[in-house]
Amino acid sequence: MYFLNRLALLLSLTFATAAFAEPLLLSEAQQRALSDSPLLAEIQARYNAALEVPEQAAALPDPTLTVGLLSVPTDGFALNQEAMTQLQIGVSQSLPWASERRLARSAAEKQAAATAAELDESRNRLHRDVTRGWWALYFIDQSLSVVEENLQRLREFNQIAQSRYRVGKGLQQDTLQAQLQLSAQLELRLRLQGQRRNAEARLNALLANPEAISITLPVNAAIHTPDIAATSQLIETALLQRPWLHQQQRQVDAAQDRQQLARKGLLPNLTLGAAYGYRQDAPNGSSRADLFSINLGIKVPLYSSSKQHRQISQRGAELIARRAALHGAQLQVRSEVIQSVSDYQQAREQADLLVQGMLPQSKQTVASMLVGYQVGKVDFSALIQAQLMVNRLQLQYWQAISDSQKAYADLEAAVGSQQLTAGGLNSSLSLLQSNEGIRHE
């Protein structure tokens, strides 16, 4: 049995590892996360449960059925001795005001809508987190590629330095310096490999995969750095469209209904009851008519100072708290949009500067200095430093690319939309503003 269990585990790990044998595209990672997330499944279940509440809240209280013996004489407990002795069956129904039930239903519906918005916001954030995790892993892969390229160049330099040293045209310190830099690059590669394992584990967690799964990314990913709309337009769209703000607004609406419902507690609710009493024939054989009773009860809020009024105060405080939470969320969304726009523009401009200017220039410098070193006109240390500069600039470039894609994902999440261009936002705003069900402060 132990052998079979071990075999099943090995087979499952084998198939799990093979799940990502093909390069994992960003779009595929996003789809996997959204379809398999335990968090989304939990919120979906809570939303399904919340949908069952409105009907319950609007329903009448269950009626009360009563059965009893009335006016039984204690001198013999005979049921036909006294004319008022009867077996009674009754039913009573509490009748809360229709406005109370409407408010209870409305509050439950708005709470369910808040849960639906929470589900949308969780999808929004999961999409962002997967995108950030994917690009973090992609940056490490590109960094490892840069390090491998740099190692190859340093090995070439080391061979040239050794050749010059053997023929008496170079210094031994040149070869030692090359070997030192090779060791430094090997150490950097080890650190990057450790960072990759950590990043891979985080991405696997977002994809709801076992940590044993190995993730391979494409060598050349599509880099998306479009011009985005003005910050003011992005903020306006975020205040209209962000699911988190929808969630906060629906909770404010539900709190308002609960406060009104608490005020309704001061009204005297009614209870309507009816009963049928069965009487036995008299001892002399004469028949007795059965009895029918009807009654109306009124709930008197006698202890309103310690009950209803305190509940009204409680609901009022909850409403204040929800409004404050909504205002805080709006301020945070504004801040998120502004910061994401700034980060995106900075990273995009830095990547453009590196790829269009600094990187080509630094590579040309290395090529020129290598020729000069081979003819004894350039110091080896300067050549090494120039190559290390190329290495640093390449790493900075991929860091800037990764940062720009992460910032774009942050901006999508902050706005609540994947349409961040001016044209895309205009059509989105027109659609949202025509929807009367969406409000913002």
C-alpha positions as a printed NumPy array, in Angstrom:
array([[  0.   ,   0.   ,   0.   ],
       [  2.873,   2.34 ,   0.866],
       [  4.476,   1.646,  -2.502],
       [  1.228,   2.427,  -4.339],
       [  0.819,   5.708,  -2.46 ],
       [  4.378,   6.743,  -3.274],
       [  3.868,   5.794,  -6.911],
       [  0.659,   7.849,  -7.097],
       [  2.464,  10.826,  -5.559],
       [  5.335,  10.581,  -8.028],
       [  2.941,  10.325, -10.955],
       [  0.964,  13.335,  -9.769],
       [  4.147,  15.372,  -9.412],
       [  5.262,  14.229, -12.853],
       [  1.999,  15.34 , -14.447],
       [  2.038,  18.538, -12.419],
       [  5.535,  19.328, -13.607],
       [  4.481,  18.63 , -17.169],
       [  1.539,  21.027, -16.839],
       [  3.765,  23.938, -17.747],
       [  6.094,  22.158, -20.153],
       [  5.059,  24.759, -22.726],
       [  5.884,  28.408, -21.998],
       [  3.225,  29.947, -19.756],
       [  1.781,  33.022, -21.443],
       [  0.598,  35.908, -19.28 ],
       [ -2.968,  35.615, -20.554],
       [ -3.005,  31.901, -19.746],
       [ -1.712,  32.567, -16.23 ],
       [ -4.439,  35.135, -15.657],
       [ -7.144,  32.745, -16.879],
       [ -5.836,  29.89 , -14.716],
       [ -5.781,  32.073, -11.613],
       [ -9.301,  33.421, -12.143],
       [-10.744,  29.955, -12.737],
       [ -8.966,  28.086,  -9.92 ],
       [ -8.636,  30.629,  -7.105],
       [ -9.901,  29.357,  -3.707],
       [-10.449,  32.964,  -2.615],
       [-12.791,  33.649,  -5.523],
       [-14.606,  30.381,  -4.846],
       [-15.113,  31.42 ,  -1.218],
       [-16.495,  34.848,  -2.134],
       [-18.701,  33.302,  -4.839],
       [-20.185,  30.976,  -2.229],
       [-20.814,  33.917,   0.116],
       [-22.49 ,  35.784,  -2.728],
       [-24.702,  32.783,  -3.498],
       [-25.643,  32.672,   0.192],
       [-26.359,  36.42 ,   0.235],
       [-28.768,  36.021,  -2.685],
       [-30.944,  33.816,  -0.479],
       [-31.376,  36.487,   2.196],
       [-33.714,  39.069,   0.556],
       [-36.637,  36.657,   0.249],
       [-36.166,  35.605,   3.869],
       [-36.033,  39.215,   5.044],
       [-39.241,  40.132,   3.186],
       [-41.224,  37.094,   4.302],
       [-43.802,  37.265,   7.094],
       [-42.848,  35.693,  10.425],
       [-43.999,  32.116,  10.813],
       [-47.506,  31.827,  12.28 ],
       [-48.001,  30.283,  15.714],
       [-50.32 ,  27.31 ,  16.144],
       [-51.738,  26.721,  19.643],
       [-53.675,  23.8  ,  21.115],
       [-55.116,  23.843,  24.623],
       [-57.906,  23.004,  27.098],
       [-59.841,  25.961,  28.501],
       [-61.969,  26.299,  31.639],
       [-61.604,  22.721,  32.906],
       [-63.227,  22.326,  36.378],
       [-60.825,  21.057,  39.017],
       [-63.371,  19.187,  41.096],
       [-63.596,  16.34 ,  38.639],
       [-61.777,  17.418,  35.469],
       [-64.839,  16.397,  33.455],
       [-64.84 ,  17.972,  30.024],
       [-68.656,  18.1  ,  29.731],
       [-69.404,  19.452,  33.211],
       [-69.059,  23.17 ,  32.508],
       [-70.435,  24.959,  29.474],
       [-67.191,  26.947,  28.921],
       [-64.903,  23.92 ,  28.934],
       [-63.492,  23.478,  25.467],
       [-60.663,  22.032,  23.422],
       [-59.276,  25.012,  21.555],
       [-57.127,  25.171,  18.446],
       [-55.802,  28.597,  17.45 ],
       [-53.434,  30.317,  15.103],
       [-51.815,  33.746,  15.342],
       [-49.851,  35.742,  12.798],
       [-47.549,  38.651,  13.504],
       [-48.062,  41.423,  10.944],
       [-45.063,  43.716,  10.666],
       [-45.559,  46.853,   8.604],
       [-45.079,  46.357,   4.866],
       [-42.497,  49.174,   4.871],
       [-40.393,  47.195,   7.384],
       [-40.315,  44.157,   5.147],
       [-39.484,  46.299,   2.109],
       [-36.574,  47.897,   3.983],
       [-35.337,  44.516,   5.215],
       [-35.423,  43.166,   1.656],
       [-33.715,  46.264,   0.289],
       [-30.926,  46.096,   2.874],
       [-30.339,  42.409,   2.098],
       [-30.302,  43.056,  -1.663],
       [-27.774,  45.859,  -1.265],
       [-25.612,  43.695,   0.964],
       [-25.688,  40.98 ,  -1.704],
       [-24.729,  43.603,  -4.304],
       [-21.813,  44.608,  -2.056],
       [-20.662,  40.969,  -2.004],
       [-20.921,  40.831,  -5.804],
       [-18.74 ,  43.953,  -6.004],
       [-16.305,  42.342,  -3.558],
       [-16.062,  39.381,  -5.929],
       [-15.351,  41.719,  -8.857],
       [-12.714,  43.56 ,  -6.823],
       [-11.057,  40.289,  -5.83 ],
       [-10.894,  39.277,  -9.487],
       [ -9.473,  42.71 , -10.24 ],
       [ -6.733,  42.366,  -7.634],
       [ -5.941,  38.761,  -8.519],
       [ -5.503,  39.8  , -12.16 ],
       [ -3.07 ,  42.491, -10.969],
       [ -1.146,  40.173,  -8.631],
       [ -0.726,  37.472, -11.285],
       [  0.477,  40.058, -13.792],
       [  2.999,  41.446, -11.301],
       [  4.179,  37.95 , -10.371],
       [  4.522,  36.918, -14.003],
       [  6.609,  39.976, -14.886],
       [  8.743,  39.576, -11.763],
       [  9.591,  36.072, -12.927],
       [ 10.169,  37.286, -16.478],
       [ 12.614,  39.949, -15.239],
       [ 14.624,  37.298, -13.385],
       [ 14.741,  35.091, -16.492],
       [ 15.99 ,  37.994, -18.584],
       [ 18.509,  38.899, -15.884],
       [ 19.849,  35.342, -15.907],
       [ 20.171,  35.57 , -19.68 ],
       [ 22.107,  38.838, -19.322],
       [ 24.412,  37.274, -16.73 ],
       [ 25.074,  34.277, -18.989],
       [ 25.901,  36.623, -21.84 ],
       [ 28.19 ,  38.622, -19.585],
       [ 29.912,  35.452, -18.377],
       [ 30.598,  34.503, -21.974],
       [ 32.08 ,  37.927, -22.705],
       [ 34.248,  37.825, -19.572],
       [ 35.524,  34.369, -20.525],
       [ 36.481,  35.74 , -23.933],
       [ 38.267,  38.666, -22.266],
       [ 40.042,  36.23 , -19.945],
       [ 41.259,  34.162, -22.887],
       [ 42.539,  37.293, -24.621],
       [ 44.293,  38.43 , -21.433],
       [ 45.922,  35.014, -20.989],
       [ 47.059,  34.984, -24.618],
       [ 48.631,  38.428, -24.227],
       [ 50.248,  37.386, -20.938],
       [ 51.77 ,  34.262, -22.514],
       [ 53.425,  36.295, -25.269],
       [ 54.641,  38.916, -22.798],
       [ 52.276,  41.689, -23.888],
       [ 49.903,  41.56 , -20.949],
       [ 49.921,  41.473, -17.157],
       [ 49.072,  38.592, -14.865],
       [ 46.808,  40.888, -12.88 ],
       [ 44.597,  41.179, -15.97 ],
       [ 43.806,  37.456, -15.886],
       [ 43.299,  37.56 , -12.125],
       [ 40.901,  40.481, -12.473],
       [ 38.952,  38.661, -15.181],
       [ 38.663,  35.575, -12.976],
       [ 37.505,  37.724, -10.053],
       [ 34.745,  39.266, -12.16 ],
       [ 33.773,  35.821, -13.417],
       [ 33.352,  34.68 ,  -9.82 ],
       [ 31.273,  37.768,  -9.037],
       [ 28.993,  37.011, -11.97 ],
       [ 28.639,  33.394, -10.861],
       [ 27.623,  34.63 ,  -7.41 ],
       [ 25.058,  36.956,  -8.999],
       [ 23.69 ,  34.039, -10.99 ],
       [ 23.246,  32.01 ,  -7.805],
       [ 21.35 ,  34.868,  -6.163],
       [ 19.103,  35.259,  -9.203],
       [ 18.383,  31.54 ,  -9.253],
       [ 17.304,  31.726,  -5.617],
       [ 15.11 ,  34.72 ,  -6.364],
       [ 13.562,  32.808,  -9.261],
       [ 12.583,  29.916,  -7.027],
       [ 10.897,  32.322,  -4.639],
       [  9.108,  34.183,  -7.429],
       [  8.028,  30.882,  -8.98 ],
       [  6.575,  29.732,  -5.646],
       [  4.616,  32.974,  -5.273],
       [  3.227,  32.691,  -8.794],
       [  2.319,  29.046,  -8.233],
       [  0.385,  30.08 ,  -5.119],
       [ -1.569,  32.647,  -7.13 ],
       [ -2.305,  29.984,  -9.745],
       [ -3.438,  27.564,  -6.999],
       [ -0.743,  25.082,  -8.115],
       [  1.526,  22.841,  -6.037],
       [  4.915,  24.426,  -5.425],
       [  6.591,  21.537,  -7.262],
       [  5.358,  22.803, -10.615],
       [  8.137,  24.318, -12.705],
       [  7.093,  27.402, -14.665],
       [  8.691,  28.21 , -17.992],
       [  8.071,  31.615, -19.541],
       [  8.429,  32.591, -23.201],
       [ 11.784,  34.009, -24.204],
       [ 10.278,  37.031, -25.936],
       [  7.159,  38.442, -24.295],
       [  4.899,  41.105, -25.769],
       [  5.741,  44.391, -24.068],
       [  2.726,  46.694, -23.812],
       [  3.618,  50.35 , -23.189],
       [  0.857,  52.448, -24.821],
       [  0.112,  56.101, -24.241],
       [ -2.48 ,  56.357, -21.491],
       [ -5.232,  58.881, -20.832],
       [ -4.805,  61.962, -18.665],
       [ -4.609,  61.371, -14.923],
       [ -7.802,  63.344, -14.283],
       [ -9.711,  61.157, -16.746],
       [ -8.312,  58.001, -15.171],
       [ -9.397,  59.191, -11.715],
       [-12.88 ,  60.01 , -12.98 ],
       [-13.216,  56.552, -14.475],
       [-11.884,  54.905, -11.321],
       [-14.463,  56.697,  -9.148],
       [-17.197,  55.428, -11.438],
       [-15.942,  51.958, -12.24 ],
       [-13.742,  50.599,  -9.438],
       [-15.537,  47.572,  -7.908],
       [-14.129,  48.369,  -4.472],
       [-15.968,  51.704,  -4.485],
       [-19.135,  49.952,  -5.657],
       [-18.777,  47.617,  -2.68 ],
       [-18.343,  50.511,  -0.249],
       [-21.295,  52.412,  -1.767],
       [-23.595,  49.401,  -1.54 ],
       [-22.648,  48.959,   2.102],
       [-23.521,  52.611,   2.728],
       [-26.887,  52.069,   1.034],
       [-27.535,  48.943,   3.106],
       [-26.61 ,  50.819,   6.309],
       [-29.106,  53.56 ,   5.418],
       [-31.856,  50.989,   5.008],
       [-30.964,  49.369,   8.329],
       [-31.108,  52.742,  10.067],
       [-34.586,  53.389,   8.642],
       [-35.597,  49.866,   9.627],
       [-34.463,  50.542,  13.198],
       [-36.693,  53.624,  13.309],
       [-39.617,  51.449,  12.229],
       [-39.063,  49.49 ,  15.435],
       [-40.857,  52.297,  17.325],
       [-44.099,  51.494,  15.485],
       [-46.576,  49.2  ,  17.295],
       [-46.663,  46.   ,  15.262],
       [-49.871,  43.984,  15.157],
       [-50.59 ,  40.314,  15.826],
       [-53.819,  38.809,  14.519],
       [-55.129,  35.601,  16.047],
       [-58.103,  33.27 ,  15.661],
       [-59.187,  30.175,  17.584],
       [-61.839,  27.469,  17.377],
       [-63.155,  25.889,  20.58 ],
       [-64.777,  22.453,  20.602],
       [-67.274,  21.731,  23.425],
       [-68.715,  18.357,  24.439],
       [-72.464,  17.788,  24.931],
       [-73.935,  18.584,  28.342],
       [-74.392,  15.763,  30.888],
       [-78.147,  15.771,  30.137],
       [-77.393,  15.097,  26.46 ],
       [-78.163,  18.541,  25.124],
       [-75.748,  19.757,  22.482],
       [-73.483,  22.75 ,  22.952],
       [-72.374,  25.   ,  20.12 ],
       [-68.661,  25.239,  19.427],
       [-66.986,  28.626,  19.937],
       [-64.955,  30.839,  17.606],
       [-62.628,  33.558,  18.896],
       [-60.61 ,  36.302,  17.22 ],
       [-58.117,  38.663,  18.786],
       [-55.815,  41.514,  17.841],
       [-52.551,  42.16 ,  19.678],
       [-50.416,  45.271,  19.602],
       [-46.711,  45.241,  20.446],
       [-46.088,  48.23 ,  22.686],
       [-42.469,  49.599,  22.59 ],
       [-42.488,  50.071,  26.342],
       [-38.7  ,  49.773,  26.75 ],
       [-37.754,  51.863,  23.728],
       [-35.199,  53.934,  25.645],
       [-33.036,  50.868,  26.287],
       [-33.895,  48.937,  23.114],
       [-35.277,  50.661,  20.011],
       [-33.594,  54.032,  20.553],
       [-30.264,  52.348,  21.223],
       [-30.657,  50.306,  18.065],
       [-31.345,  53.494,  16.106],
       [-28.171,  54.995,  17.605],
       [-26.236,  51.84 ,  16.722],
       [-27.407,  51.894,  13.11 ],
       [-26.591,  55.587,  12.86 ],
       [-23.025,  54.977,  14.039],
       [-22.68 ,  52.117,  11.553],
       [-23.854,  54.426,   8.756],
       [-21.287,  57.059,   9.754],
       [-18.585,  54.381,   9.72 ],
       [-19.62 ,  53.162,   6.252],
       [-19.619,  56.69 ,   4.849],
       [-16.162,  57.294,   6.309],
       [-14.946,  54.027,   4.791],
       [-16.32 ,  55.064,   1.395],
       [-14.605,  58.454,   1.594],
       [-11.33 ,  56.828,   2.631],
       [-11.597,  54.359,  -0.241],
       [-12.16 ,  57.188,  -2.715],
       [ -9.059,  59.009,  -1.436],
       [ -7.015,  55.815,  -1.653],
       [ -8.193,  55.125,  -5.205],
       [ -7.151,  58.632,  -6.249],
       [ -3.736,  58.068,  -4.686],
       [ -3.345,  54.644,  -6.338],
       [ -4.142,  56.076,  -9.758],
       [ -1.707,  58.988,  -9.38 ],
       [  1.116,  56.774,  -8.098],
       [  0.586,  54.139, -10.769],
       [  0.58 ,  56.748, -13.533],
       [  3.813,  58.209, -12.176],
       [  5.486,  54.801, -11.854],
       [  4.385,  53.761, -15.34 ],
       [  5.571,  56.934, -17.056],
       [  8.9  ,  56.886, -15.222],
       [  9.62 ,  53.231, -15.995],
       [  8.585,  53.61 , -19.639],
       [ 10.791,  56.691, -20.135],
       [ 13.707,  54.981, -18.403],
       [ 13.378,  51.924, -20.647],
       [ 13.263,  54.144, -23.765],
       [ 16.351,  56.069, -22.628],
       [ 18.296,  52.872, -21.986],
       [ 17.4  ,  51.041, -25.19 ],
       [ 17.697,  54.032, -27.503],
       [ 20.759,  55.722, -26.056],
       [ 22.763,  54.297, -23.201],
       [ 22.818,  50.618, -24.155],
       [ 23.936,  51.054, -27.793],
       [ 26.535,  53.59 , -26.715],
       [ 27.92 ,  51.351, -23.981],
       [ 28.14 ,  48.359, -26.335],
       [ 29.973,  50.447, -28.911],
       [ 32.331,  51.589, -26.18 ],
       [ 33.143,  47.991, -25.223],
       [ 33.755,  46.995, -28.842],
       [ 36.086,  49.954, -29.33 ],
       [ 37.964,  49.354, -26.067],
       [ 38.385,  45.646, -26.864],
       [ 40.147,  46.541, -30.09 ],
       [ 42.281,  49.051, -28.223],
       [ 43.207,  46.53 , -25.537],
       [ 44.3  ,  43.953, -28.103],
       [ 46.781,  46.465, -29.507],
       [ 47.909,  47.646, -26.063],
       [ 46.239,  51.068, -26.083],
       [ 43.516,  50.418, -23.484],
       [ 43.914,  49.238, -19.911],
       [ 42.288,  45.864, -19.175],
       [ 40.633,  47.208, -16.039],
       [ 38.88 ,  49.881, -18.107],
       [ 37.683,  47.218, -20.549],
       [ 36.261,  45.12 , -17.706],
       [ 34.508,  48.124, -16.159],
       [ 33.016,  49.035, -19.534],
       [ 31.649,  45.487, -19.955],
       [ 30.234,  45.537, -16.419],
       [ 28.549,  48.831, -17.28 ],
       [ 26.861,  47.121, -20.232],
       [ 25.75 ,  44.372, -17.883],
       [ 24.31 ,  46.857, -15.379],
       [ 22.501,  48.81 , -18.073],
       [ 20.972,  45.639, -19.511],
       [ 19.72 ,  44.644, -16.047],
       [ 18.364,  48.165, -15.532],
       [ 16.572,  47.95 , -18.861],
       [ 14.796,  44.722, -17.999],
       [ 14.025,  46.083, -14.562],
       [ 12.45 ,  49.139, -16.171],
       [ 10.436,  46.949, -18.56 ],
       [  9.214,  44.809, -15.673],
       [  8.408,  47.903, -13.591],
       [  6.446,  49.468, -16.44 ],
       [  4.329,  46.342, -16.897],
       [  3.741,  46.053, -13.157],
       [  2.76 ,  49.722, -12.954],
       [  0.374,  49.268, -15.875],
       [ -1.214,  46.319, -14.061],
       [ -1.47 ,  48.443, -10.902],
       [ -3.161,  51.17 , -12.918],
       [ -5.641,  48.714, -14.445],
       [ -6.521,  47.515, -10.95 ],
       [ -6.754,  51.056,  -9.56 ],
       [ -9.057,  52.208, -12.363],
       [-10.976,  48.937, -12.519],
       [-10.588,  48.737, -16.28 ],
       [ -8.191,  47.334, -18.85 ],
       [ -9.016,  50.219, -21.211],
       [ -6.596,  52.976, -20.19 ],
       [ -6.268,  54.899, -23.449],
       [ -8.223,  58.104, -23.91 ],
       [-10.528,  56.574, -26.54 ],
       [-11.207,  53.464, -24.483],
       [-12.003,  55.5  , -21.383],
       [-14.37 ,  57.833, -23.246],
       [-16.554,  54.951, -24.403],
       [-16.4  ,  53.365, -20.967],
       [-17.396,  56.603, -19.23 ],
       [-20.334,  57.127, -21.568],
       [-21.636,  53.656, -20.78 ],
       [-21.184,  54.059, -17.037],
       [-22.735,  57.51 , -16.798],
       [-25.857,  56.234, -18.565],
       [-26.297,  53.564, -15.913],
       [-28.447,  55.004, -13.156],
       [-27.546,  52.224, -10.793],
       [-23.96 ,  53.476, -10.375],
       [-23.386,  56.377,  -8.052],
       [-20.328,  57.952,  -6.534],
       [-19.57 ,  60.828,  -4.268]])
